[in-house]
Each structure stands twice: as structure tokens, then as C-alpha cells.
Amino acid sequence: MANKNGKAGKPNANQGTRLAEQKRFQRTEEACRRIMDQLFAMQRANRFAEGELAEKYAIMAGIYYRKVRNGKVLGPADFNAAVEVCTAARRCLQQLDASLQFDGLPDSAGWQQILPLIDGVLADYQQLKAGRQP
């Protein structure tokens, strides 16, 4: 059926949903990139010397990050891998400083900027998970 412009038109009710999903994917992609940059910098500087468990969580974050296609969050599978990156990174941070204040860490300012990104991705995941429940 043609609209008044002469073009075939279909109502696109999912456009808003797709746009929200794309924005979420972009936020998640940026968060993962910044998280991994910070973790890789800590690994290169050997700042996990006293925190063996923290280092293991950092390694796990790297493993999950490799599952994100070329570092791009393009779909639900990438988003799920990014959630795992954030979960491992948050556990790493909790091992470094249980209070999550990072006062004693040399990268304190960086982690204070990264933590809200981690929590934002995890909050997005919780909202999606809650939305699927009956």
C-alpha cells in the first residue's frame, strides 16, 4: 500500500526499540574499551603483584572481551560477553579495594571514572533481564 508520497510504507513500531538497543550497545562498547584499557595498563605495570585473585579476574575480563567481535558490541551475544567483561572487572576491583574507593591505588582517578561505566552496563543488563520475566 502506498502512502501519500507514493512510497510503500510499513508502520515501524520497533524503530524506537532498535534505537534504544543501538545506544545501549554503543555505551557498552565504549565502557568495555575503557575498562580493558585500564586493566591492560595495570597488567603491563605489574600492579597485580599483591592481588592474585584480582589479576585472575582481570584475565577473565580479557578472555570475555575477546568474545566481543573486534571489540564491537553489534548484537545480543556481544552484549552478553560485555556483561561478563564488566562482571569480571567489578570483581577485580572489589579484590583490589573492597570499599571501591580506590584511595590506595595509583590509578585511583581512572577507576573512579570506570566504576560508573561498569555499573551502567550491569544495570542495563538487569533491566533487560527484569523485562523478560513474566
Short mmCIF file of C-alpha atoms in Angstrom, two decimals, residues 42-108:
data_model
loop_
_atom_site.label_atom_id
_atom_site.label_comp_id
_atom_site.label_asym_id
_atom_site.label_seq_id
_atom_site.Cartn_x
_atom_site.Cartn_y
_atom_site.Cartn_z
CA MET A 42 47.61 -2.34 35.20
CA GLN A 43 48.83 -5.67 33.86
CA ARG A 44 51.67 -4.02 31.92
CA ALA A 45 52.72 -2.08 35.03
CA ASN A 46 52.56 -5.29 37.11
CA ARG A 47 50.19 -3.70 39.61
CA PHE A 48 48.54 -7.01 40.45
CA ALA A 49 51.62 -8.27 42.33
CA GLU A 50 49.79 -8.35 45.67
CA GLY A 51 46.36 -9.26 44.33
CA GLU A 52 46.50 -12.68 42.73
CA LEU A 53 42.72 -13.09 42.69
CA ALA A 54 42.30 -9.58 41.25
CA GLU A 55 44.71 -10.50 38.47
CA LYS A 56 42.73 -13.66 37.70
CA TYR A 57 39.54 -11.61 37.38
CA ALA A 58 41.39 -9.20 35.07
CA ILE A 59 42.49 -12.14 32.93
CA MET A 60 38.90 -13.41 32.81
CA ALA A 61 37.72 -9.97 31.71
CA GLY A 62 40.26 -10.16 28.87
CA ILE A 63 39.02 -13.60 27.85
CA TYR A 64 35.42 -12.39 27.72
CA TYR A 65 36.49 -9.25 25.86
CA ARG A 66 37.96 -11.39 23.09
CA LYS A 67 34.48 -12.87 22.61
CA VAL A 68 33.16 -9.42 21.73
CA ARG A 69 33.56 -9.26 17.94
CA ASN A 70 36.53 -6.97 17.22
CA GLY A 71 35.63 -5.00 20.33
CA LYS A 72 32.30 -4.04 18.77
CA VAL A 73 29.01 -4.69 20.51
CA LEU A 74 26.88 -5.47 17.49
CA GLY A 75 24.23 -7.76 18.89
CA PRO A 76 22.88 -9.59 21.94
CA ALA A 77 25.74 -12.13 22.01
CA ASP A 78 28.30 -9.33 22.11
CA PHE A 79 26.29 -7.55 24.78
CA ASN A 80 26.23 -10.71 26.91
CA ALA A 81 30.01 -11.10 26.55
CA ALA A 82 30.40 -7.43 27.52
CA VAL A 83 28.30 -8.04 30.63
CA GLU A 84 30.75 -10.81 31.55
CA VAL A 85 33.65 -8.38 30.98
CA CYS A 86 32.02 -5.91 33.37
CA THR A 87 31.23 -8.58 35.94
CA ALA A 88 34.83 -9.82 35.96
CA ALA A 89 36.18 -6.25 36.06
CA ARG A 90 33.94 -5.36 39.01
CA ARG A 91 35.09 -8.45 40.89
CA CYS A 92 38.68 -7.48 40.11
CA LEU A 93 38.08 -4.02 41.57
CA GLN A 94 36.45 -5.47 44.66
CA GLN A 95 39.55 -7.59 45.23
CA LEU A 96 41.78 -4.53 44.90
CA ASP A 97 39.63 -2.41 47.24
CA ALA A 98 36.54 -3.88 48.87
CA SER A 99 35.17 -0.37 49.57
CA LEU A 100 35.52 0.56 45.87
CA GLN A 101 37.06 3.91 46.85
CA PHE A 102 40.49 3.12 45.30
CA ASP A 103 42.29 5.58 47.57
CA GLY A 104 45.36 3.37 47.87
CA LEU A 105 45.70 2.59 44.17
CA PRO A 106 47.95 4.55 41.82
CA ASP A 107 45.15 4.54 39.21
CA SER A 108 42.54 5.81 41.65
#
